[in-house]
Coordinates of C-alpha atoms and ligand atoms in Angstrom, one line a residue:
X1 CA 92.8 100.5 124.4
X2 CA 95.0 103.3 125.2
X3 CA 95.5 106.1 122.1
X4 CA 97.4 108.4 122.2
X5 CA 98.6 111.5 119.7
X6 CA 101.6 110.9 117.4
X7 CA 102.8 114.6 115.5
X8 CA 104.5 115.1 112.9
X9 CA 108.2 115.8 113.2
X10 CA 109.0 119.0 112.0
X11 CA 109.6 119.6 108.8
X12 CA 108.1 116.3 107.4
X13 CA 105.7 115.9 104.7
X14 CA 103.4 113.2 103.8
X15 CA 102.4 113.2 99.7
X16 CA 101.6 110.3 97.3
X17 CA 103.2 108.9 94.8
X18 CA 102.2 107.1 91.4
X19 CA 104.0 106.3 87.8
X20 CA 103.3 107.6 84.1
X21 CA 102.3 104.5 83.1
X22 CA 100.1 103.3 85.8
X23 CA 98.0 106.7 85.5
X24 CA 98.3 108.4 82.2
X25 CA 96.9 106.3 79.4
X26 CA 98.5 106.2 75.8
X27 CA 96.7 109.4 75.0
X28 CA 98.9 111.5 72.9
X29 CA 101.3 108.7 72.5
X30 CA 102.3 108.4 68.7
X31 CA 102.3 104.2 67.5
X32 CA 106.0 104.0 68.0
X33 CA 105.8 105.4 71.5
X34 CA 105.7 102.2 73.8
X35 CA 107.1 101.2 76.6
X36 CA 108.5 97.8 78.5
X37 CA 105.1 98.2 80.5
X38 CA 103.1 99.0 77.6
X39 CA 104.5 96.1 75.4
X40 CA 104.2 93.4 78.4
X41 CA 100.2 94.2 78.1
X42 CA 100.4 94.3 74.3
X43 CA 102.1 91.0 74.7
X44 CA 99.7 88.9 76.6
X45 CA 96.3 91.7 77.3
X46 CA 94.0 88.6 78.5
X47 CA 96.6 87.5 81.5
X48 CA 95.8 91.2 82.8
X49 CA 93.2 91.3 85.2
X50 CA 89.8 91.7 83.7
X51 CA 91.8 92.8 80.7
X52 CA 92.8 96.4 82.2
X53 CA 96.0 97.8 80.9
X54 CA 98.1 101.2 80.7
X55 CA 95.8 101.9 77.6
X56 CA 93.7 104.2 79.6
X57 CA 95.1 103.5 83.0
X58 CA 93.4 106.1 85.4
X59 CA 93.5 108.7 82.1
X60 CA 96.1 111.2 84.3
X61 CA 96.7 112.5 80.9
X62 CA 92.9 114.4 80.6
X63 CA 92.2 114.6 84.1
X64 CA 95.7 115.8 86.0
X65 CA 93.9 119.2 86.3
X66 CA 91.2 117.4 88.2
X67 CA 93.5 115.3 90.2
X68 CA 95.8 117.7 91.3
X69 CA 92.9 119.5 92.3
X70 CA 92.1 116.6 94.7
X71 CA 95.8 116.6 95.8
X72 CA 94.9 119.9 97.0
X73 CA 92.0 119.4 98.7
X74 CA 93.3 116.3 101.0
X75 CA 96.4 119.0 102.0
X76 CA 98.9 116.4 100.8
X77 CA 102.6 117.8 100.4
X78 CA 103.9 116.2 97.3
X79 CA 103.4 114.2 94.6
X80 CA 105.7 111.7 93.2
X81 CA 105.2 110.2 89.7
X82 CA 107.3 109.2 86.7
X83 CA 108.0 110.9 83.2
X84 CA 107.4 108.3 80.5
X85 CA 110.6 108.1 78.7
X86 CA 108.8 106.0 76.0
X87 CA 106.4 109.2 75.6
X88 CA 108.7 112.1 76.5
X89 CA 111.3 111.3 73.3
X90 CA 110.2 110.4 70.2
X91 CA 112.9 109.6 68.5
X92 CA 115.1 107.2 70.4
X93 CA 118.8 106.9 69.0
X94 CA 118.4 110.3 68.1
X95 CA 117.2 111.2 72.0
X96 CA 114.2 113.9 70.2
X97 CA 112.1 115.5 72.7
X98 CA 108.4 115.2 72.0
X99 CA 106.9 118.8 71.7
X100 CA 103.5 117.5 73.0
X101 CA 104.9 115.6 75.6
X102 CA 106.9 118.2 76.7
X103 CA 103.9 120.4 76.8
X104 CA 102.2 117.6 79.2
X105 CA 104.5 117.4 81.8
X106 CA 105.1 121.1 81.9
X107 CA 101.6 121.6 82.3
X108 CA 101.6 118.7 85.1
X109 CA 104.2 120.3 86.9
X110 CA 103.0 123.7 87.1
X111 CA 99.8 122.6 88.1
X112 CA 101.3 120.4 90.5
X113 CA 103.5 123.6 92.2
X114 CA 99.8 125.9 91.6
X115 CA 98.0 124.0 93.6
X116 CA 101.1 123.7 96.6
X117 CA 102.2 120.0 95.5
X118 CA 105.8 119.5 95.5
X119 CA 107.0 117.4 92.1
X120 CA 109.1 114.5 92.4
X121 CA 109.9 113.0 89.3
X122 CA 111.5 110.0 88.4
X123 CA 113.2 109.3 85.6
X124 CA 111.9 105.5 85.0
X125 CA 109.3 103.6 86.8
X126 CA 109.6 100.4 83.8
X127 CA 108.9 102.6 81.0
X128 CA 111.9 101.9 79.2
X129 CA 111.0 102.5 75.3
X130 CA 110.6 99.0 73.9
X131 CA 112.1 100.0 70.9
X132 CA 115.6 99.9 72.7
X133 CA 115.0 96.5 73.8
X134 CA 114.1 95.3 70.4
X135 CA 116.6 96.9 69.0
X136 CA 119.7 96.9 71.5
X137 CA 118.9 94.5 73.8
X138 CA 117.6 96.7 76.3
X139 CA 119.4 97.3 79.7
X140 CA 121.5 94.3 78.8
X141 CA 123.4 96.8 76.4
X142 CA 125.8 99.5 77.3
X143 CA 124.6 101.7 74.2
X144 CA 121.2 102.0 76.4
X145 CA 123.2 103.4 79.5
X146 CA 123.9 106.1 76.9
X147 CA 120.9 107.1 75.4
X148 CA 119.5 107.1 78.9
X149 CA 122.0 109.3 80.1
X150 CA 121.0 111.9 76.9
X151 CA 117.4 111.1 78.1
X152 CA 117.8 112.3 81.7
X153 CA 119.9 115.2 80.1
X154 CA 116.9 116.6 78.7
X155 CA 114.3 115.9 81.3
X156 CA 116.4 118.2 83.6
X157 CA 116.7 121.0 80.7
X158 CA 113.3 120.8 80.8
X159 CA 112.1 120.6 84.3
X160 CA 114.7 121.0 86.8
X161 CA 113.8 125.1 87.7
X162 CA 110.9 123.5 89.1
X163 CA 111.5 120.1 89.7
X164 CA 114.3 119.7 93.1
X165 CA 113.9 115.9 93.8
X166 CA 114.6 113.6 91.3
X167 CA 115.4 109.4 91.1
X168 CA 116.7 107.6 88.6
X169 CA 115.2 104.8 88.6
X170 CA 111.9 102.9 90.5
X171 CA 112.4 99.5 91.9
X172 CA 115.3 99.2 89.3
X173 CA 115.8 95.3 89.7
X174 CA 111.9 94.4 89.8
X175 CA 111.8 93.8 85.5
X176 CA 115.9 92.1 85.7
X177 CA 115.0 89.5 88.2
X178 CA 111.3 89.2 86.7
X179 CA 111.0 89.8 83.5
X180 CA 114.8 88.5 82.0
X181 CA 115.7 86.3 85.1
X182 CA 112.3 84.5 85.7
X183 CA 110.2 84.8 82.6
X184 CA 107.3 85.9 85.0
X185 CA 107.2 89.5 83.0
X186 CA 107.9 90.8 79.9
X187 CA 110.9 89.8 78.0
X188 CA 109.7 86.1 79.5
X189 CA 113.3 85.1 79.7
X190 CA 114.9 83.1 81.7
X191 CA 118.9 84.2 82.0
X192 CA 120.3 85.5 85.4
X193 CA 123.2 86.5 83.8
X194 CA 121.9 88.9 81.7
X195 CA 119.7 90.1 84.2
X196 CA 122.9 90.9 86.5
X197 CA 124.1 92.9 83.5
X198 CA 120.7 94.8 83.4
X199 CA 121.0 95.9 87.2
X200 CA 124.8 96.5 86.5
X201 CA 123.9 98.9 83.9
X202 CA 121.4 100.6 86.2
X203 CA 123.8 101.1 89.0
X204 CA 126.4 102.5 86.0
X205 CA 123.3 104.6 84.3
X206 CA 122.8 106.1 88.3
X207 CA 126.5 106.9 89.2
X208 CA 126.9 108.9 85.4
X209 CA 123.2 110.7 86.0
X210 CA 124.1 111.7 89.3
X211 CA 127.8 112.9 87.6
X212 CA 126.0 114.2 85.4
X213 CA 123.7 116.6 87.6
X214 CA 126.1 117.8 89.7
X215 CA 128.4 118.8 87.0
X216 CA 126.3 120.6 84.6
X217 CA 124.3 122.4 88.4
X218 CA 121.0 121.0 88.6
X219 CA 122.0 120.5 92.0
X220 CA 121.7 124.3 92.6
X221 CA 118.9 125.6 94.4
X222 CA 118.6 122.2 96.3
X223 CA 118.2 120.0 93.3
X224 CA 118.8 116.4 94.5
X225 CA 119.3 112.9 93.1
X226 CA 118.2 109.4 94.4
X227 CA 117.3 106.0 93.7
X228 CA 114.1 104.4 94.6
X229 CA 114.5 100.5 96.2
X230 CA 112.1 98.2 97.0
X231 CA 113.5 97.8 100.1
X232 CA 113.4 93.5 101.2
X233 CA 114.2 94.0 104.8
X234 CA 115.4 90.3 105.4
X235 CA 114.3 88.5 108.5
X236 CA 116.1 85.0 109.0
X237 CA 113.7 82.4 109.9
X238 CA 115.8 82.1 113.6
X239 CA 118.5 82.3 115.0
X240 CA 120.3 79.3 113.5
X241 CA 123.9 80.5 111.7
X242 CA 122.4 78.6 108.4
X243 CA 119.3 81.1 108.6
X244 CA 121.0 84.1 109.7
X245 CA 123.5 83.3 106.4
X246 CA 120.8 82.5 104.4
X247 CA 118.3 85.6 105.2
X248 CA 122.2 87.8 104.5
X249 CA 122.5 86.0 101.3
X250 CA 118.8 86.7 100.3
X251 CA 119.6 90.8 101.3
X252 CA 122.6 90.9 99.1
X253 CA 120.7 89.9 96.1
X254 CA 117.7 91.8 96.6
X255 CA 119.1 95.0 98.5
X256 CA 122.9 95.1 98.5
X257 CA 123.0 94.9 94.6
X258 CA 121.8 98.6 94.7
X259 CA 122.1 100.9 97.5
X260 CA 126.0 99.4 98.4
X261 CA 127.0 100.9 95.3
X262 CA 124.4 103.5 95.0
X263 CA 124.8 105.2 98.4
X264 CA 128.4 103.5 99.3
X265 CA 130.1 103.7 95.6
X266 CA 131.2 100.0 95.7
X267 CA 129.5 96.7 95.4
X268 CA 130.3 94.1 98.1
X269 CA 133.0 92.0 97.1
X270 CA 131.0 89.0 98.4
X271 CA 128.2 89.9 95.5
X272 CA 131.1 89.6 93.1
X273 CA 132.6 86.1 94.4
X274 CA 129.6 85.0 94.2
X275 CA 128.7 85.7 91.1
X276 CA 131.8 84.8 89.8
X277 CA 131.7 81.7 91.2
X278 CA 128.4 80.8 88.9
X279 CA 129.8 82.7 86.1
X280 CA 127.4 85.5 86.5
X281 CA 129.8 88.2 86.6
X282 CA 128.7 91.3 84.4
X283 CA 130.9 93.2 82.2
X284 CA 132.4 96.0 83.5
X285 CA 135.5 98.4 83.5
X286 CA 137.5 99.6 86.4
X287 CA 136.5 103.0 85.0
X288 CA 132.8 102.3 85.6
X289 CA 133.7 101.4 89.1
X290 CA 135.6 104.4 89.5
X291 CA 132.8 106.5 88.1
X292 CA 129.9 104.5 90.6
X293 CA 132.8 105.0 93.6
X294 CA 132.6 109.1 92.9
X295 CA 129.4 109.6 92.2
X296 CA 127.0 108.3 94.9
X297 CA 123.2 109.6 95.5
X298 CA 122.0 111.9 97.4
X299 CA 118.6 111.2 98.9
X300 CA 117.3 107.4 98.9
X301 CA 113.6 106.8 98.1
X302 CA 112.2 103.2 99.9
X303 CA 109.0 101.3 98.8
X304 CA 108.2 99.6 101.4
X305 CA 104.9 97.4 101.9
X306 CA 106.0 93.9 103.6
X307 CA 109.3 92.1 104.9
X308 CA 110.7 89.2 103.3
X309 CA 111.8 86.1 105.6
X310 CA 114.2 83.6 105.0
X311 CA 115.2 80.2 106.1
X312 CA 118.3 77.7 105.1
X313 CA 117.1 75.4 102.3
X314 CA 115.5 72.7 103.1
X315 CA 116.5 71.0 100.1
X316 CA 119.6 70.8 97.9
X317 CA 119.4 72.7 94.8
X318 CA 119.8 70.9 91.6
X319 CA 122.4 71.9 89.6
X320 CA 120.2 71.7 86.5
X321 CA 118.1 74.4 87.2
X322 CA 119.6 77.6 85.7
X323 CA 120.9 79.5 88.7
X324 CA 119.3 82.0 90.5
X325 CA 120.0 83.4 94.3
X326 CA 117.8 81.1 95.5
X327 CA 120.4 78.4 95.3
X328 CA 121.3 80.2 98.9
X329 CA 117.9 80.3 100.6
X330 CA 114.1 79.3 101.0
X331 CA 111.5 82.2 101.5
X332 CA 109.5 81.5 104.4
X333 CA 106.3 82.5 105.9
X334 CA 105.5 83.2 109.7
X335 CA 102.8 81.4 111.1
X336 CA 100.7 83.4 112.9
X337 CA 101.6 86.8 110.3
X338 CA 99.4 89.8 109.7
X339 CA 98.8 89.3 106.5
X340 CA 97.1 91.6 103.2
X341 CA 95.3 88.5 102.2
X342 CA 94.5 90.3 98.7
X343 CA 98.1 90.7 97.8
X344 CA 99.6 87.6 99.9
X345 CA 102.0 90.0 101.4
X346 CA 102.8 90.4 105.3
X347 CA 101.8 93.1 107.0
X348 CA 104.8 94.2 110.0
X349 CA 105.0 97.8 110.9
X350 CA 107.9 97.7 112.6
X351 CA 110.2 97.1 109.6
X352 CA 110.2 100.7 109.1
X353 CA 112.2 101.1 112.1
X354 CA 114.0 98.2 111.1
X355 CA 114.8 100.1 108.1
X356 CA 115.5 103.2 109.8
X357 CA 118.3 101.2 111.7
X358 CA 119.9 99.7 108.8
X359 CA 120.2 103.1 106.7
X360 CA 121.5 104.9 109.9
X361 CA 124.1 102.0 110.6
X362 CA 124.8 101.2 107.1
X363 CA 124.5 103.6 104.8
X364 CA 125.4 106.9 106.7
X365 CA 122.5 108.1 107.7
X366 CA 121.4 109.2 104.1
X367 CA 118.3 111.4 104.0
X368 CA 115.5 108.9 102.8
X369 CA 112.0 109.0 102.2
X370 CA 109.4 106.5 101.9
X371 CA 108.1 106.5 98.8
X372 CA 105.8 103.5 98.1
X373 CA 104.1 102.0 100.9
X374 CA 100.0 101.5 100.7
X375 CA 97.7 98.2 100.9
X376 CA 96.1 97.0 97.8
X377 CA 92.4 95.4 98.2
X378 CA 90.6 93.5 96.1
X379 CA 86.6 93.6 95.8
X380 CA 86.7 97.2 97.7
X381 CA 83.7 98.5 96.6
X382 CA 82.5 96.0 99.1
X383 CA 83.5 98.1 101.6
X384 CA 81.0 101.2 100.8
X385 CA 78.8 102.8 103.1
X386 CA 75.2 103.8 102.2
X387 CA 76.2 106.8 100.5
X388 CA 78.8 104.6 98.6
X389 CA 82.0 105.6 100.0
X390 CA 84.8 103.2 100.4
X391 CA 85.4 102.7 104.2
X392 CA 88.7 101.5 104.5
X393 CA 89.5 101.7 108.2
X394 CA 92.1 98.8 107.7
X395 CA 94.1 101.1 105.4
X396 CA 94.2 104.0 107.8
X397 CA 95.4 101.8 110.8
X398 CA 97.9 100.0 108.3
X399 CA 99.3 103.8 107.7
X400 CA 99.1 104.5 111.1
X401 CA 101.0 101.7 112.0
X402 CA 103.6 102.4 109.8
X403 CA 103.7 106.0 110.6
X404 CA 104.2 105.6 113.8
X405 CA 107.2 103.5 113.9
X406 CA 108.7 105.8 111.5
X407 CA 108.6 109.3 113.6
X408 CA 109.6 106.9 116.7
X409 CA 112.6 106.1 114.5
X410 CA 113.2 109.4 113.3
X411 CA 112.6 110.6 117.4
X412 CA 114.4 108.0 118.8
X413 CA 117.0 107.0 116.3
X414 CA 117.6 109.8 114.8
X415 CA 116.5 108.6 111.4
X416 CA 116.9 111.0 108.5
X417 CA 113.6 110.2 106.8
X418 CA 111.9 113.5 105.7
X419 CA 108.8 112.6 103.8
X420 CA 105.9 109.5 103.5
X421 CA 104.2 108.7 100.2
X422 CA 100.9 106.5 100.0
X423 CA 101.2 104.1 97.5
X424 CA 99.0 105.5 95.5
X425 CA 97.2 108.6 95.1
X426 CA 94.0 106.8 93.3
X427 CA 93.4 103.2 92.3
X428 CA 95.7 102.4 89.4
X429 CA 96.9 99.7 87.3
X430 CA 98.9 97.6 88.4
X431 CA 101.4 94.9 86.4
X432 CA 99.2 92.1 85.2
X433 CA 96.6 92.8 88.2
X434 CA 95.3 95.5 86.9
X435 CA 92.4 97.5 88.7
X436 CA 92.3 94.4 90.8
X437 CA 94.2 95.4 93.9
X438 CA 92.7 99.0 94.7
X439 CA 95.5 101.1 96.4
X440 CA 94.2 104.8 96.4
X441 CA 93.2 107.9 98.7
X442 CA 90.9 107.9 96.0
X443 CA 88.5 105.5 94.3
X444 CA 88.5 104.9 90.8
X445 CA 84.9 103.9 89.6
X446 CA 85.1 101.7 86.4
X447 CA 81.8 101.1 85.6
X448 CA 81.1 105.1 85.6
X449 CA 83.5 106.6 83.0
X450 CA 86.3 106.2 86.0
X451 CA 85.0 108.9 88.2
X452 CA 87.2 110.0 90.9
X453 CA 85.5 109.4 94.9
X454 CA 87.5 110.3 98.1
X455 CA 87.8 107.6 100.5
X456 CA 87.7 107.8 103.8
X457 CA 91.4 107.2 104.2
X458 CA 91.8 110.4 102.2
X459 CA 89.5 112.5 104.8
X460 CA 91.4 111.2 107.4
X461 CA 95.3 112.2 106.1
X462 CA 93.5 115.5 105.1
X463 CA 92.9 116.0 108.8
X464 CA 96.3 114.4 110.0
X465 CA 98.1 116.8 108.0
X466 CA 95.6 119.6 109.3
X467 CA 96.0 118.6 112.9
X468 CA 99.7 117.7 112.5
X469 CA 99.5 114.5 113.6
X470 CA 97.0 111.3 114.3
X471 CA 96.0 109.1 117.2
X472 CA 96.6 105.5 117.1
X473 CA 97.0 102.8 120.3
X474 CA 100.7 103.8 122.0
X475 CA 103.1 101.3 122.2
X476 CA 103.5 100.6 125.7
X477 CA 99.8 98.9 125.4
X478 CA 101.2 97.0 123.0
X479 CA 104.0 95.4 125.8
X480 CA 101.8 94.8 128.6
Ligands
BG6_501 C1 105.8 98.5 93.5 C2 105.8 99.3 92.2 O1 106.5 97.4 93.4 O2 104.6 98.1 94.0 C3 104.5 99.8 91.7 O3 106.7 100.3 92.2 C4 103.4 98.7 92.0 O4 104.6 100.0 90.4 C5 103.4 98.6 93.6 O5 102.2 99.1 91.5 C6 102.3 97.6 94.1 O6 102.4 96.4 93.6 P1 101.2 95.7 92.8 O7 101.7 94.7 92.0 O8 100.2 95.3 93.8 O9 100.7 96.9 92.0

């Protein structure tokens, strides 16, 4: 097999990113301090693999100095993670800083910009306090869109000297859809029309954060704003109108909802007539619309680990069934896929350039960034050499992969992507799965006090971004 040598475009990092509550742990958090994350493993600890949780997650909180040191030592570029917002205030209608939080993520981020990490921050990666959800009704209530807004306020007060790249939200319609839509997470309810008002809010809560960062200057010095989107990239089954309208109608759920209003100012009017039509409409003002139509984001963070495919249904749906968007299609899976067998998620490179097309043709070319894209396997430590280090070969050639379509995008297509993130820096919790998918540069070791061990994935980007650049089979091999 013919390699050959892809570099780096110029100017392009390659970092890692992570969340506050899949790394810190809840030490230092008072009693009242929880978040939607913390109080979906409160609610139900034993349906949490091996019953791991954000109580001690990676424990980020005591050992950032040593992490960061790592960071350091593989030569990656920047680090993206989340400020707990649960953590961060303590007093929630009265939007009160936490001294010793504040402390923390100073600390972090000076550490972070010490040892040549660039912070990103985002401002919530599901660790809405739970408090506001008992109390208001969570993102379901406009009072929330507030008191986030005072939230983000002080998060830039605090950080945003050092702190130039910031997002307002992580996969923002991940808890809506699963947690009040399809009872699968935490609230376990099952109400699509509240769950439209939740993303509603989170578009709203973008447009006035962004307003508010541009009017009060924390855009100076380069500051910029984003949202992060778990990106669906929608194939239709065929060719067929019915699956081409039916892999368009999965997209406008799962995509459109977002980055139309987020990066175009307006949602399609084909989201609203729909949801009209099954009296899903959220409630809104033309003033909010005006605000989301002024105040669009700057920079676009995409998580990215597998497309999404879609066919026409194959069945009618019964009217019975509370409605969700899947009254306009079937998800369906390719024969013959790459797949992450650990994670039941496809495995297709070439959606990045996919991707690369639809930002450039859609949504003007926005400067984007991957920021979540990694493979989670289970039973890793199965993979260890003699000397015990994970070998994980499969996770260098799936970044590789995906690397590669990327700078031929960005070559090719002129795509406006300026930075790749590993999903994630080491092993962390994930929701419900806990330790069991393992997703680092870095192994955690559970059964010895969760001591930190480079993988051989994180030699090798150590030496990619040495070398600028990697080799991996070319493309044209790939035709014959
Ligand atoms: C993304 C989230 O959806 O995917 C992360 O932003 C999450 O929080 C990651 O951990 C991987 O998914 P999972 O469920 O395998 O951890």
């Amino acid at each position: 097999m013919k390699k050959i040598f892809y570099e780096i475009p110029e100017g392009f990092k390659i970092g890692a990113s992570s969340s506050a509550w899949q790394s810190e742990g809840w030490k230092g958090k008072k009693e009242n301090q929880v978040s939607w994350a913390d109080a979906f493993y409160k609610s139900a600890p034993s349906k949490w693999y091996e019953g791991y949780g954000p109580t001690i997650a990676t424990d980020f909180y005591s050992r950032y100095k040593e992490d960061i040191k790592l960071m350091n030592s593989l030569n990656l570029q920047s680090y993206r993670t989340s400020i707990d917002w649960s953590r961060f205030i303590e007093d929630y209608d009265n939007v009160i800083v936490s001294e010793d939080a504040l402390n923390y993520y100073n600390d972090m981020i000076n550490e972070l910009i010490a040892n040549n990490v660039q912070p990103i921050i985002c401002l919530e990666h599901w660790e809405l306090p739970d408090y506001l959800i008992q109390k208001y009704g969570g993102w379901g209530s406009r009072k929330v869109v507030d008191l986030y807004l005072r939230y983000a306020e002080k998060a830039f007060q605090a950080f945003s000297d050092r702190v130039k790249i910031w997002f307002t939200f992580n996969e923002p319609g991940v808890v809506p859809n699963l947690g009040i839509a399809e009872a699968i997470w935490y609230p376990h309810k099952v109400n699509f029309k509240e769950s439209v008002q939740w993303n509603y809010h989170k578009v709203l809560a973008t447009a006035l954060t962004v307003k508010l960062f541009k009017e009060k200057g924390y855009n100076k010095d380069g500051g910029k704003i984003g949202i992060i989107q778990n990106v669906a990239q929608v194939y239709p089954r065929s060719n067929s109108e019915e699956d081409i309208k039916a892999a368009h109608m999965a997209e406008l759920f799962a995509d459109k909802t977002y980055l139309d209003p987020c990066i175009k100012g307006e949602f399609p009017s084909l989201l609203f007539e729909t949801l009209e039509k099954h009296n899903c409409l959220p409630n809104y003002t033309d003033e909010d619309l005006e605000i989301i139509r002024n105040n669009t984001v700057d920079i676009l963070g995409v998580n990215f680990y597998g497309p999404n495919r879609a066919k026409a249904k194959a069945t009618k749906w019964n009217d019975e069934n509370p409605f969700n968007p899947s009254y306009y299609f079937d998800s369906w899976s390719m024969p013959g896929a790459t797949m992450n067998h650990s994670r039941g998620w496809e495995i297709y490179a070439k959606a990045f350039y996919d991707i690369a097309i639809n930002i450039k043709n859609n949504y003007r070319n926005i400067e984007w960034m991957i920021m979540e894209n990694g493979m989670g396997v289970h039973d890793e430590y199965k993979h260890k050499d003699l000397k015990g280090q994970i070998q994980d070969d499969y996770r260098i050639d799936y970044i590789s992969d995906h690397l590669r379509w990327l700078f031929k995008a960005i070559k090719d297509e002129n795509a406006n992507c300026t930075a790749y993130h590993m999903w994630n820096f080491t092993d962390n919790v994930s929701p419900m799965n806990a330790f069991r998918n393992r997703y680092g540069f870095v192994e955690i070791d559970l059964s010895n006090n969760r001591s930190r061990r480079v993988k051989k994935s994180g030699e090798w980007i150590k030496k990619v971004i040495d070398r600028g650049g990697f080799e991996y089979k070319s493309f044209e091999d790939e035709l014959k």
